[in-house]
JSON list of C-alpha atoms and ligand atoms in Angstrom, two decimals:
[
{"chain": "T", "resi": 1, "resn": "MET", "atom": "CA", "xyz": [4.66, -23.13, -9.12]},
{"chain": "T", "resi": 2, "resn": "GLN", "atom": "CA", "xyz": [6.63, -19.91, -8.49]},
{"chain": "T", "resi": 3, "resn": "LEU", "atom": "CA", "xyz": [4.11, -19.10, -6.70]},
{"chain": "T", "resi": 4, "resn": "TRP", "atom": "CA", "xyz": [4.26, -22.37, -4.29]},
{"chain": "T", "resi": 5, "resn": "ILE", "atom": "CA", "xyz": [7.66, -21.96, -4.11]},
{"chain": "T", "resi": 6, "resn": "GLU", "atom": "CA", "xyz": [7.81, -18.38, -2.90]},
{"chain": "T", "resi": 7, "resn": "ALA", "atom": "CA", "xyz": [4.67, -18.86, -0.65]},
{"chain": "T", "resi": 8, "resn": "ILE", "atom": "CA", "xyz": [6.77, -21.72, 0.74]},
{"chain": "T", "resi": 9, "resn": "ARG", "atom": "CA", "xyz": [9.97, -19.44, 1.32]},
{"chain": "T", "resi": 10, "resn": "GLY", "atom": "CA", "xyz": [7.80, -17.15, 3.17]},
{"chain": "T", "resi": 11, "resn": "PHE", "atom": "CA", "xyz": [6.95, -19.85, 6.02]},
{"chain": "T", "resi": 12, "resn": "ILE", "atom": "CA", "xyz": [10.80, -20.67, 6.38]},
{"chain": "T", "resi": 13, "resn": "PHE", "atom": "CA", "xyz": [12.42, -17.52, 6.14]},
{"chain": "T", "resi": 14, "resn": "PRO", "atom": "CA", "xyz": [15.21, -16.96, 9.35]},
{"chain": "T", "resi": 15, "resn": "VAL", "atom": "CA", "xyz": [14.14, -14.48, 11.99]},
{"chain": "T", "resi": 16, "resn": "GLY", "atom": "CA", "xyz": [14.76, -10.88, 11.33]},
{"chain": "T", "resi": 17, "resn": "ARG", "atom": "CA", "xyz": [16.27, -11.50, 7.84]},
{"chain": "T", "resi": 18, "resn": "PRO", "atom": "CA", "xyz": [13.94, -11.51, 5.64]},
{"chain": "T", "resi": 19, "resn": "PRO", "atom": "CA", "xyz": [15.34, -12.96, 1.87]},
{"chain": "T", "resi": 20, "resn": "ARG", "atom": "CA", "xyz": [15.07, -11.10, -1.38]},
{"chain": "T", "resi": 21, "resn": "PRO", "atom": "CA", "xyz": [11.37, -11.39, -2.26]},
{"chain": "T", "resi": 22, "resn": "TRP", "atom": "CA", "xyz": [11.16, -13.10, -5.55]},
{"chain": "T", "resi": 23, "resn": "LEU", "atom": "CA", "xyz": [7.65, -12.77, -7.12]},
{"chain": "T", "resi": 24, "resn": "ARG", "atom": "CA", "xyz": [7.57, -9.16, -8.58]},
{"chain": "T", "resi": 25, "resn": "LEU", "atom": "CA", "xyz": [4.30, -7.56, -9.75]},
{"chain": "T", "resi": 26, "resn": "GLU", "atom": "CA", "xyz": [4.74, -7.96, -13.30]},
{"chain": "T", "resi": 27, "resn": "PRO", "atom": "CA", "xyz": [2.92, -6.45, -16.70]},
{"chain": "T", "resi": 28, "resn": "PRO", "atom": "CA", "xyz": [0.28, -7.02, -17.61]},
{"chain": "T", "resi": 29, "resn": "PHE", "atom": "CA", "xyz": [-1.58, -5.48, -15.09]},
{"chain": "T", "resi": 30, "resn": "CYS", "atom": "CA", "xyz": [-4.50, -3.32, -14.97]},
{"chain": "T", "resi": 31, "resn": "ALA", "atom": "CA", "xyz": [-3.41, 0.36, -15.51]},
{"chain": "T", "resi": 32, "resn": "ARG", "atom": "CA", "xyz": [-5.84, 1.64, -12.77]},
{"chain": "T", "resi": 33, "resn": "CYS", "atom": "CA", "xyz": [-5.25, -0.82, -9.78]},
{"chain": "T", "resi": 34, "resn": "ALA", "atom": "CA", "xyz": [-2.66, -3.26, -10.97]},
{"chain": "T", "resi": 35, "resn": "ASP", "atom": "CA", "xyz": [-4.50, -6.66, -10.74]},
{"chain": "T", "resi": 36, "resn": "PRO", "atom": "CA", "xyz": [-2.29, -9.00, -12.78]},
{"chain": "T", "resi": 37, "resn": "PHE", "atom": "CA", "xyz": [-3.49, -10.30, -16.06]},
{"chain": "T", "resi": 38, "resn": "ALA", "atom": "CA", "xyz": [-2.91, -13.78, -16.74]},
{"chain": "T", "resi": 39, "resn": "ARG", "atom": "CA", "xyz": [-2.89, -13.45, -20.25]},
{"chain": "T", "resi": 40, "resn": "HIS", "atom": "CA", "xyz": [-0.72, -11.33, -22.80]},
{"chain": "T", "resi": 41, "resn": "ALA", "atom": "CA", "xyz": [-2.81, -7.80, -23.17]},
{"chain": "T", "resi": 42, "resn": "PRO", "atom": "CA", "xyz": [-1.42, -5.48, -25.39]},
{"chain": "T", "resi": 43, "resn": "GLY", "atom": "CA", "xyz": [-0.83, -1.71, -24.36]},
{"chain": "T", "resi": 44, "resn": "GLU", "atom": "CA", "xyz": [-2.60, -0.20, -21.53]},
{"chain": "T", "resi": 45, "resn": "PHE", "atom": "CA", "xyz": [-6.22, -1.43, -20.25]},
{"chain": "T", "resi": 46, "resn": "LEU", "atom": "CA", "xyz": [-8.58, -1.37, -17.20]},
{"chain": "T", "resi": 47, "resn": "CYS", "atom": "CA", "xyz": [-9.85, -4.87, -15.68]},
{"chain": "T", "resi": 48, "resn": "GLY", "atom": "CA", "xyz": [-13.49, -5.50, -15.67]},
{"chain": "T", "resi": 49, "resn": "ASN", "atom": "CA", "xyz": [-13.62, -4.24, -12.06]},
{"chain": "T", "resi": 50, "resn": "CYS", "atom": "CA", "xyz": [-12.29, -0.71, -12.83]},
{"chain": "T", "resi": 51, "resn": "ALA", "atom": "CA", "xyz": [-13.60, -0.40, -15.98]},
{"chain": "T", "resi": 52, "resn": "GLY", "atom": "CA", "xyz": [-17.18, 0.58, -14.84]},
{"chain": "T", "resi": 53, "resn": "ARG", "atom": "CA", "xyz": [-15.89, 1.86, -11.15]},
{"chain": "T", "resi": 54, "resn": "ASN", "atom": "CA", "xyz": [-15.42, 5.53, -10.18]},
{"chain": "T", "resi": 55, "resn": "TRP", "atom": "CA", "xyz": [-11.75, 6.16, -8.58]},
{"chain": "T", "resi": 56, "resn": "ALA", "atom": "CA", "xyz": [-10.82, 8.91, -6.85]},
{"chain": "T", "resi": 57, "resn": "LEU", "atom": "CA", "xyz": [-7.43, 7.34, -7.18]},
{"chain": "T", "resi": 58, "resn": "SER", "atom": "CA", "xyz": [-5.35, 7.69, -10.58]},
{"chain": "T", "resi": 59, "resn": "ARG", "atom": "CA", "xyz": [-3.54, 4.20, -10.18]},
{"chain": "T", "resi": 60, "resn": "VAL", "atom": "CA", "xyz": [-1.79, 1.87, -7.73]},
{"chain": "T", "resi": 61, "resn": "ARG", "atom": "CA", "xyz": [1.60, 0.72, -7.91]},
{"chain": "T", "resi": 62, "resn": "ALA", "atom": "CA", "xyz": [4.05, -1.84, -5.90]},
{"chain": "T", "resi": 63, "resn": "ALA", "atom": "CA", "xyz": [7.15, -3.78, -6.98]},
{"chain": "T", "resi": 64, "resn": "TYR", "atom": "CA", "xyz": [5.82, -7.07, -4.96]},
{"chain": "T", "resi": 65, "resn": "ARG", "atom": "CA", "xyz": [3.42, -9.60, -4.97]},
{"chain": "T", "resi": 66, "resn": "ALA", "atom": "CA", "xyz": [1.54, -10.03, -1.50]},
{"chain": "T", "resi": 67, "resn": "VAL", "atom": "CA", "xyz": [2.80, -13.59, -1.09]},
{"chain": "T", "resi": 68, "resn": "GLY", "atom": "CA", "xyz": [5.80, -15.37, 0.70]},
{"chain": "T", "resi": 69, "resn": "THR", "atom": "CA", "xyz": [8.17, -13.43, 2.19]},
{"chain": "T", "resi": 70, "resn": "VAL", "atom": "CA", "xyz": [6.77, -10.02, 1.68]},
{"chain": "T", "resi": 71, "resn": "ARG", "atom": "CA", "xyz": [3.46, -11.03, 2.73]},
{"chain": "T", "resi": 72, "resn": "GLU", "atom": "CA", "xyz": [5.31, -12.53, 6.18]},
{"chain": "T", "resi": 73, "resn": "THR", "atom": "CA", "xyz": [6.93, -9.87, 6.72]},
{"chain": "T", "resi": 74, "resn": "VAL", "atom": "CA", "xyz": [4.26, -7.70, 6.25]},
{"chain": "T", "resi": 75, "resn": "LEU", "atom": "CA", "xyz": [2.22, -9.66, 9.04]},
{"chain": "T", "resi": 76, "resn": "ARG", "atom": "CA", "xyz": [4.97, -10.16, 11.26]},
{"chain": "T", "resi": 77, "resn": "PHE", "atom": "CA", "xyz": [5.64, -6.03, 10.95]},
{"chain": "T", "resi": 78, "resn": "LYS", "atom": "CA", "xyz": [2.16, -5.07, 11.49]},
{"chain": "T", "resi": 79, "resn": "TYR", "atom": "CA", "xyz": [0.84, -7.99, 14.29]},
{"chain": "T", "resi": 80, "resn": "GLN", "atom": "CA", "xyz": [3.54, -9.28, 15.99]},
{"chain": "T", "resi": 81, "resn": "ARG", "atom": "CA", "xyz": [5.20, -5.91, 16.13]},
{"chain": "T", "resi": 82, "resn": "GLU", "atom": "CA", "xyz": [8.52, -6.68, 14.65]},
{"chain": "T", "resi": 83, "resn": "TYR", "atom": "CA", "xyz": [9.63, -3.26, 13.99]},
{"chain": "T", "resi": 84, "resn": "HIS", "atom": "CA", "xyz": [13.15, -4.38, 13.24]},
{"chain": "T", "resi": 85, "resn": "LEU", "atom": "CA", "xyz": [11.71, -5.44, 9.99]},
{"chain": "T", "resi": 86, "resn": "ARG", "atom": "CA", "xyz": [11.02, -1.97, 8.63]},
{"chain": "T", "resi": 87, "resn": "PRO", "atom": "CA", "xyz": [14.18, -1.15, 6.36]},
{"chain": "T", "resi": 88, "resn": "TRP", "atom": "CA", "xyz": [12.84, -4.72, 4.32]},
{"chain": "T", "resi": 89, "resn": "LEU", "atom": "CA", "xyz": [10.08, -3.41, 3.55]},
{"chain": "T", "resi": 90, "resn": "GLY", "atom": "CA", "xyz": [11.10, 0.09, 3.09]},
{"chain": "T", "resi": 91, "resn": "ARG", "atom": "CA", "xyz": [13.68, -0.98, 0.69]},
{"chain": "T", "resi": 92, "resn": "TRP", "atom": "CA", "xyz": [10.87, -3.12, -0.99]},
{"chain": "T", "resi": 93, "resn": "MET", "atom": "CA", "xyz": [8.36, 0.00, -1.18]},
{"chain": "T", "resi": 94, "resn": "ARG", "atom": "CA", "xyz": [11.30, 1.79, -2.49]},
{"chain": "T", "resi": 95, "resn": "ASP", "atom": "CA", "xyz": [11.85, -0.67, -5.51]},
{"chain": "T", "resi": 96, "resn": "GLY", "atom": "CA", "xyz": [8.56, 0.05, -6.57]},
{"chain": "T", "resi": 97, "resn": "PHE", "atom": "CA", "xyz": [9.04, 3.96, -6.02]},
{"chain": "T", "resi": 98, "resn": "ARG", "atom": "CA", "xyz": [12.10, 3.69, -8.17]},
{"chain": "T", "resi": 99, "resn": "GLN", "atom": "CA", "xyz": [10.07, 1.93, -11.17]},
{"chain": "T", "resi": 100, "resn": "TYR", "atom": "CA", "xyz": [6.90, 3.16, -11.38]},
{"chain": "T", "resi": 101, "resn": "TYR", "atom": "CA", "xyz": [6.94, 7.17, -9.63]},
{"chain": "T", "resi": 102, "resn": "GLU", "atom": "CA", "xyz": [10.87, 8.60, -9.23]},
{"chain": "T", "resi": 103, "resn": "LYS", "atom": "CA", "xyz": [10.46, 10.25, -12.71]},
{"chain": "T", "resi": 104, "resn": "GLU", "atom": "CA", "xyz": [7.68, 12.04, -11.54]},
{"chain": "T", "resi": 105, "resn": "THR", "atom": "CA", "xyz": [7.22, 15.19, -9.67]},
{"chain": "T", "resi": 106, "resn": "TRP", "atom": "CA", "xyz": [5.54, 14.21, -5.72]},
{"chain": "T", "resi": 107, "resn": "ASP", "atom": "CA", "xyz": [4.80, 16.64, -3.10]},
{"chain": "T", "resi": 108, "resn": "ALA", "atom": "CA", "xyz": [4.53, 14.69, -0.28]},
{"chain": "T", "resi": 109, "resn": "LEU", "atom": "CA", "xyz": [3.73, 11.16, 0.54]},
{"chain": "T", "resi": 110, "resn": "VAL", "atom": "CA", "xyz": [0.74, 10.63, 2.78]},
{"chain": "T", "resi": 111, "resn": "PRO", "atom": "CA", "xyz": [0.40, 7.48, 4.96]},
{"chain": "T", "resi": 112, "resn": "ILE", "atom": "CA", "xyz": [-2.94, 5.83, 5.26]},
{"chain": "T", "resi": 113, "resn": "PRO", "atom": "CA", "xyz": [-4.06, 6.87, 8.80]},
{"chain": "T", "resi": 114, "resn": "LEU", "atom": "CA", "xyz": [-4.94, 4.27, 11.88]},
{"chain": "T", "resi": 115, "resn": "HIS", "atom": "CA", "xyz": [-7.81, 4.90, 14.33]},
{"chain": "T", "resi": 116, "resn": "PRO", "atom": "CA", "xyz": [-6.26, 6.40, 17.12]},
{"chain": "T", "resi": 117, "resn": "ALA", "atom": "CA", "xyz": [-7.43, 3.17, 19.25]},
{"chain": "T", "resi": 118, "resn": "ARG", "atom": "CA", "xyz": [-5.62, 0.85, 17.23]},
{"chain": "T", "resi": 119, "resn": "ARG", "atom": "CA", "xyz": [-2.22, 2.78, 16.78]},
{"chain": "T", "resi": 120, "resn": "LYS", "atom": "CA", "xyz": [-2.16, 2.54, 20.66]},
{"chain": "T", "resi": 121, "resn": "GLU", "atom": "CA", "xyz": [-2.59, -0.67, 20.39]},
{"chain": "T", "resi": 122, "resn": "ARG", "atom": "CA", "xyz": [-0.27, -1.58, 17.83]},
{"chain": "T", "resi": 123, "resn": "GLY", "atom": "CA", "xyz": [2.52, 0.95, 18.96]},
{"chain": "T", "resi": 124, "resn": "PHE", "atom": "CA", "xyz": [2.69, 2.19, 15.65]},
{"chain": "T", "resi": 125, "resn": "ASN", "atom": "CA", "xyz": [0.87, 2.66, 12.25]},
{"chain": "T", "resi": 126, "resn": "GLN", "atom": "CA", "xyz": [3.08, 0.72, 9.86]},
{"chain": "T", "resi": 127, "resn": "SER", "atom": "CA", "xyz": [2.14, 2.71, 6.71]},
{"chain": "T", "resi": 128, "resn": "ALA", "atom": "CA", "xyz": [3.86, 5.74, 8.70]},
{"chain": "T", "resi": 129, "resn": "GLU", "atom": "CA", "xyz": [6.71, 4.28, 9.19]},
{"chain": "T", "resi": 130, "resn": "ILE", "atom": "CA", "xyz": [7.38, 2.62, 5.85]},
{"chain": "T", "resi": 131, "resn": "ALA", "atom": "CA", "xyz": [6.46, 6.06, 4.55]},
{"chain": "T", "resi": 132, "resn": "ARG", "atom": "CA", "xyz": [9.05, 7.59, 6.91]},
{"chain": "T", "resi": 133, "resn": "TRP", "atom": "CA", "xyz": [12.00, 5.31, 5.96]},
{"chain": "T", "resi": 134, "resn": "LEU", "atom": "CA", "xyz": [11.45, 5.61, 2.39]},
{"chain": "T", "resi": 135, "resn": "GLY", "atom": "CA", "xyz": [10.45, 9.61, 2.47]},
{"chain": "T", "resi": 136, "resn": "ALA", "atom": "CA", "xyz": [14.09, 10.32, 4.05]},
{"chain": "T", "resi": 137, "resn": "ARG", "atom": "CA", "xyz": [15.62, 8.04, 1.38]},
{"chain": "T", "resi": 138, "resn": "VAL", "atom": "CA", "xyz": [14.18, 9.44, -1.91]},
{"chain": "T", "resi": 139, "resn": "GLY", "atom": "CA", "xyz": [14.00, 12.89, -0.61]},
{"chain": "T", "resi": 140, "resn": "LEU", "atom": "CA", "xyz": [10.14, 13.86, -0.27]},
{"chain": "T", "resi": 141, "resn": "LYS", "atom": "CA", "xyz": [7.72, 14.88, 2.86]},
{"chain": "T", "resi": 142, "resn": "VAL", "atom": "CA", "xyz": [5.78, 12.70, 5.11]},
{"chain": "T", "resi": 143, "resn": "GLU", "atom": "CA", "xyz": [2.72, 14.06, 5.72]},
{"chain": "T", "resi": 144, "resn": "GLU", "atom": "CA", "xyz": [0.17, 12.61, 7.76]},
{"chain": "T", "resi": 145, "resn": "GLY", "atom": "CA", "xyz": [-2.26, 14.46, 6.59]},
{"chain": "T", "resi": 146, "resn": "LEU", "atom": "CA", "xyz": [-5.52, 11.92, 7.17]},
{"chain": "T", "resi": 147, "resn": "ILE", "atom": "CA", "xyz": [-7.11, 10.88, 10.31]},
{"chain": "T", "resi": 148, "resn": "ARG", "atom": "CA", "xyz": [-9.78, 8.22, 11.40]},
{"chain": "T", "resi": 149, "resn": "VAL", "atom": "CA", "xyz": [-12.94, 9.72, 12.77]},
{"chain": "T", "resi": 150, "resn": "LYS", "atom": "CA", "xyz": [-14.79, 6.77, 13.40]},
{"chain": "T", "resi": 151, "resn": "PRO", "atom": "CA", "xyz": [-13.02, 3.09, 14.18]},
{"chain": "T", "resi": 152, "resn": "THR", "atom": "CA", "xyz": [-13.73, 0.62, 11.58]},
{"chain": "T", "resi": 153, "resn": "PRO", "atom": "CA", "xyz": [-13.66, -3.28, 11.78]},
{"chain": "T", "resi": 154, "resn": "PRO", "atom": "CA", "xyz": [-10.78, -4.76, 10.05]},
{"chain": "T", "resi": 155, "resn": "GLN", "atom": "CA", "xyz": [-11.75, -4.46, 6.09]},
{"chain": "T", "resi": 156, "resn": "ALA", "atom": "CA", "xyz": [-10.67, -7.86, 5.27]},
{"chain": "T", "resi": 157, "resn": "ARG", "atom": "CA", "xyz": [-13.16, -9.80, 6.79]},
{"chain": "T", "resi": 158, "resn": "LEU", "atom": "CA", "xyz": [-15.98, -7.42, 4.89]},
{"chain": "T", "resi": 159, "resn": "ARG", "atom": "CA", "xyz": [-17.17, -7.77, 1.51]},
{"chain": "T", "resi": 160, "resn": "ARG", "atom": "CA", "xyz": [-17.00, -5.16, -1.27]},
{"chain": "T", "resi": 161, "resn": "THR", "atom": "CA", "xyz": [-20.28, -3.30, -0.21]},
{"chain": "T", "resi": 162, "resn": "GLU", "atom": "CA", "xyz": [-19.98, -3.55, 3.39]},
{"chain": "T", "resi": 163, "resn": "ARG", "atom": "CA", "xyz": [-16.31, -2.17, 3.02]},
{"chain": "T", "resi": 164, "resn": "LEU", "atom": "CA", "xyz": [-17.65, 0.78, 1.40]},
{"chain": "T", "resi": 165, "resn": "ARG", "atom": "CA", "xyz": [-20.50, 1.32, 3.74]},
{"chain": "T", "resi": 166, "resn": "ASN", "atom": "CA", "xyz": [-18.39, 0.90, 6.63]},
{"chain": "T", "resi": 167, "resn": "LEU", "atom": "CA", "xyz": [-15.77, 3.53, 5.32]},
{"chain": "T", "resi": 168, "resn": "ARG", "atom": "CA", "xyz": [-18.03, 6.14, 4.66]},
{"chain": "T", "resi": 169, "resn": "GLY", "atom": "CA", "xyz": [-17.31, 9.25, 7.03]},
{"chain": "T", "resi": 170, "resn": "ALA", "atom": "CA", "xyz": [-14.47, 7.51, 8.32]},
{"chain": "T", "resi": 171, "resn": "LEU", "atom": "CA", "xyz": [-11.96, 9.66, 6.84]},
{"chain": "T", "resi": 172, "resn": "ALA", "atom": "CA", "xyz": [-11.06, 13.35, 6.92]},
{"chain": "T", "resi": 173, "resn": "LEU", "atom": "CA", "xyz": [-8.48, 15.91, 6.45]},
{"chain": "T", "resi": 174, "resn": "GLY", "atom": "CA", "xyz": [-6.10, 16.11, 9.40]},
{"chain": "T", "resi": 175, "resn": "PRO", "atom": "CA", "xyz": [-6.15, 19.60, 11.17]},
{"chain": "T", "resi": 176, "resn": "GLY", "atom": "CA", "xyz": [-4.10, 22.36, 9.31]},
{"chain": "T", "resi": 177, "resn": "PHE", "atom": "CA", "xyz": [-3.51, 19.64, 6.24]},
{"chain": "T", "resi": 178, "resn": "ASP", "atom": "CA", "xyz": [-3.81, 21.79, 2.81]},
{"chain": "T", "resi": 179, "resn": "PRO", "atom": "CA", "xyz": [-3.53, 19.45, -0.13]},
{"chain": "T", "resi": 180, "resn": "ARG", "atom": "CA", "xyz": [-4.91, 22.18, -2.75]},
{"chain": "T", "resi": 181, "resn": "GLY", "atom": "CA", "xyz": [-3.11, 21.81, -6.11]},
{"chain": "T", "resi": 182, "resn": "ARG", "atom": "CA", "xyz": [-0.51, 19.30, -4.85]},
{"chain": "T", "resi": 183, "resn": "ARG", "atom": "CA", "xyz": [0.47, 15.63, -5.97]},
{"chain": "T", "resi": 184, "resn": "LEU", "atom": "CA", "xyz": [0.26, 13.13, -3.20]},
{"chain": "T", "resi": 185, "resn": "LEU", "atom": "CA", "xyz": [1.32, 9.67, -3.04]},
{"chain": "T", "resi": 186, "resn": "LEU", "atom": "CA", "xyz": [-0.71, 7.64, -0.63]},
{"chain": "T", "resi": 187, "resn": "CYS", "atom": "CA", "xyz": [1.73, 5.02, 1.42]},
{"chain": "T", "resi": 188, "resn": "ASP", "atom": "CA", "xyz": [0.33, 1.83, 2.53]},
{"chain": "T", "resi": 189, "resn": "ASP", "atom": "CA", "xyz": [1.74, -1.63, 3.40]},
{"chain": "T", "resi": 190, "resn": "VAL", "atom": "CA", "xyz": [-0.69, -4.10, 1.04]},
{"chain": "T", "resi": 191, "resn": "PHE", "atom": "CA", "xyz": [-2.89, -3.02, -1.58]},
{"chain": "T", "resi": 192, "resn": "THR", "atom": "CA", "xyz": [-6.58, -5.44, -2.07]},
{"chain": "T", "resi": 193, "resn": "THR", "atom": "CA", "xyz": [-9.60, -3.90, -3.00]},
{"chain": "T", "resi": 194, "resn": "GLY", "atom": "CA", "xyz": [-8.15, -0.33, -2.62]},
{"chain": "T", "resi": 195, "resn": "ALA", "atom": "CA", "xyz": [-11.17, 0.89, -0.83]},
{"chain": "T", "resi": 196, "resn": "THR", "atom": "CA", "xyz": [-9.95, 2.36, 2.21]},
{"chain": "T", "resi": 197, "resn": "ALA", "atom": "CA", "xyz": [-6.97, 3.82, -0.35]},
{"chain": "T", "resi": 198, "resn": "ASP", "atom": "CA", "xyz": [-9.61, 5.16, -2.46]},
{"chain": "T", "resi": 199, "resn": "ALA", "atom": "CA", "xyz": [-11.63, 6.65, 0.43]},
{"chain": "T", "resi": 200, "resn": "CYS", "atom": "CA", "xyz": [-8.65, 8.19, 1.50]},
{"chain": "T", "resi": 201, "resn": "ALA", "atom": "CA", "xyz": [-7.58, 9.66, -2.15]},
{"chain": "T", "resi": 202, "resn": "ARG", "atom": "CA", "xyz": [-11.43, 11.27, -2.47]},
{"chain": "T", "resi": 203, "resn": "VAL", "atom": "CA", "xyz": [-10.78, 12.69, 0.92]},
{"chain": "T", "resi": 204, "resn": "LEU", "atom": "CA", "xyz": [-8.07, 14.92, -0.62]},
{"chain": "T", "resi": 205, "resn": "LYS", "atom": "CA", "xyz": [-8.95, 15.13, -4.16]},
{"chain": "T", "resi": 206, "resn": "LYS", "atom": "CA", "xyz": [-12.15, 16.78, -2.80]},
{"chain": "T", "resi": 207, "resn": "ALA", "atom": "CA", "xyz": [-10.45, 19.20, -0.77]},
{"chain": "T", "resi": 208, "resn": "GLY", "atom": "CA", "xyz": [-8.51, 19.98, -4.03]},
{"chain": "T", "resi": 209, "resn": "ALA", "atom": "CA", "xyz": [-5.50, 17.71, -4.20]},
{"chain": "T", "resi": 210, "resn": "ASP", "atom": "CA", "xyz": [-4.39, 17.44, -7.80]},
{"chain": "T", "resi": 211, "resn": "GLU", "atom": "CA", "xyz": [-3.42, 13.86, -7.93]},
{"chain": "T", "resi": 212, "resn": "VAL", "atom": "CA", "xyz": [-3.73, 11.20, -5.45]},
{"chain": "T", "resi": 213, "resn": "ALA", "atom": "CA", "xyz": [-1.55, 7.85, -6.88]},
{"chain": "T", "resi": 214, "resn": "ALA", "atom": "CA", "xyz": [-0.70, 5.28, -4.05]},
{"chain": "T", "resi": 215, "resn": "LEU", "atom": "CA", "xyz": [2.39, 3.10, -3.85]},
{"chain": "T", "resi": 216, "resn": "THR", "atom": "CA", "xyz": [2.47, -0.18, -1.88]},
{"chain": "T", "resi": 217, "resn": "VAL", "atom": "CA", "xyz": [5.06, -2.64, -0.57]},
{"chain": "T", "resi": 218, "resn": "ALA", "atom": "CA", "xyz": [3.15, -5.34, -1.96]},
{"chain": "T", "resi": 219, "resn": "ARG", "atom": "CA", "xyz": [-0.44, -5.78, -4.57]},
{"chain": "T", "resi": 220, "resn": "GLY", "atom": "CA", "xyz": [-2.48, -8.39, -2.67]},
{"chain": "V", "resi": 301, "resn": "ZN", "atom": "ZN1", "xyz": [-8.27, -2.79, -12.08]}
]
């Protein structure tokens, strides 16, 4: 029921001023991918999808579910280039940061990269813009340490195996970026399957990062 009400709120929010989102990501959820679990689960647990999977990403966290106002705001920001929505997305990401990551020490925020062709078409990298808003307020550097060396079709249209194949060799370390011994927080707008975030984490871990976790505005 709550999900429906939130979905309807998303359609009707007034131009330029999204209302406060209602649907937070609440436990119980998977300790790794934060997939919400309908029934009560005691303690920390992994979902069926994560139990047999070799993740490079240590965990992902977000304050909200990707429905209603949050989803609509992300889509408008990203595809309709409504850049003025950035502070709302930043605040919602900060809610997740405060709730899950604030008590730990992080060396930098690393945005999920966009291929230069897509960045040009969109005018900005949404992940980097939200990360910058957050970084300036919580005192963390934003380092665009990853680059896309090969354009990939939008992941949303692909199946999981295709997504993984698609990502092979698509990401690399940016020139001069050294993740050795550092704890890095990947930033993105929405976490859905995590294929891209995990591929990013893999590149960073392989290059010596100590830990790579992810923070997003919302969990899909
Ligand atoms: Zn999981």
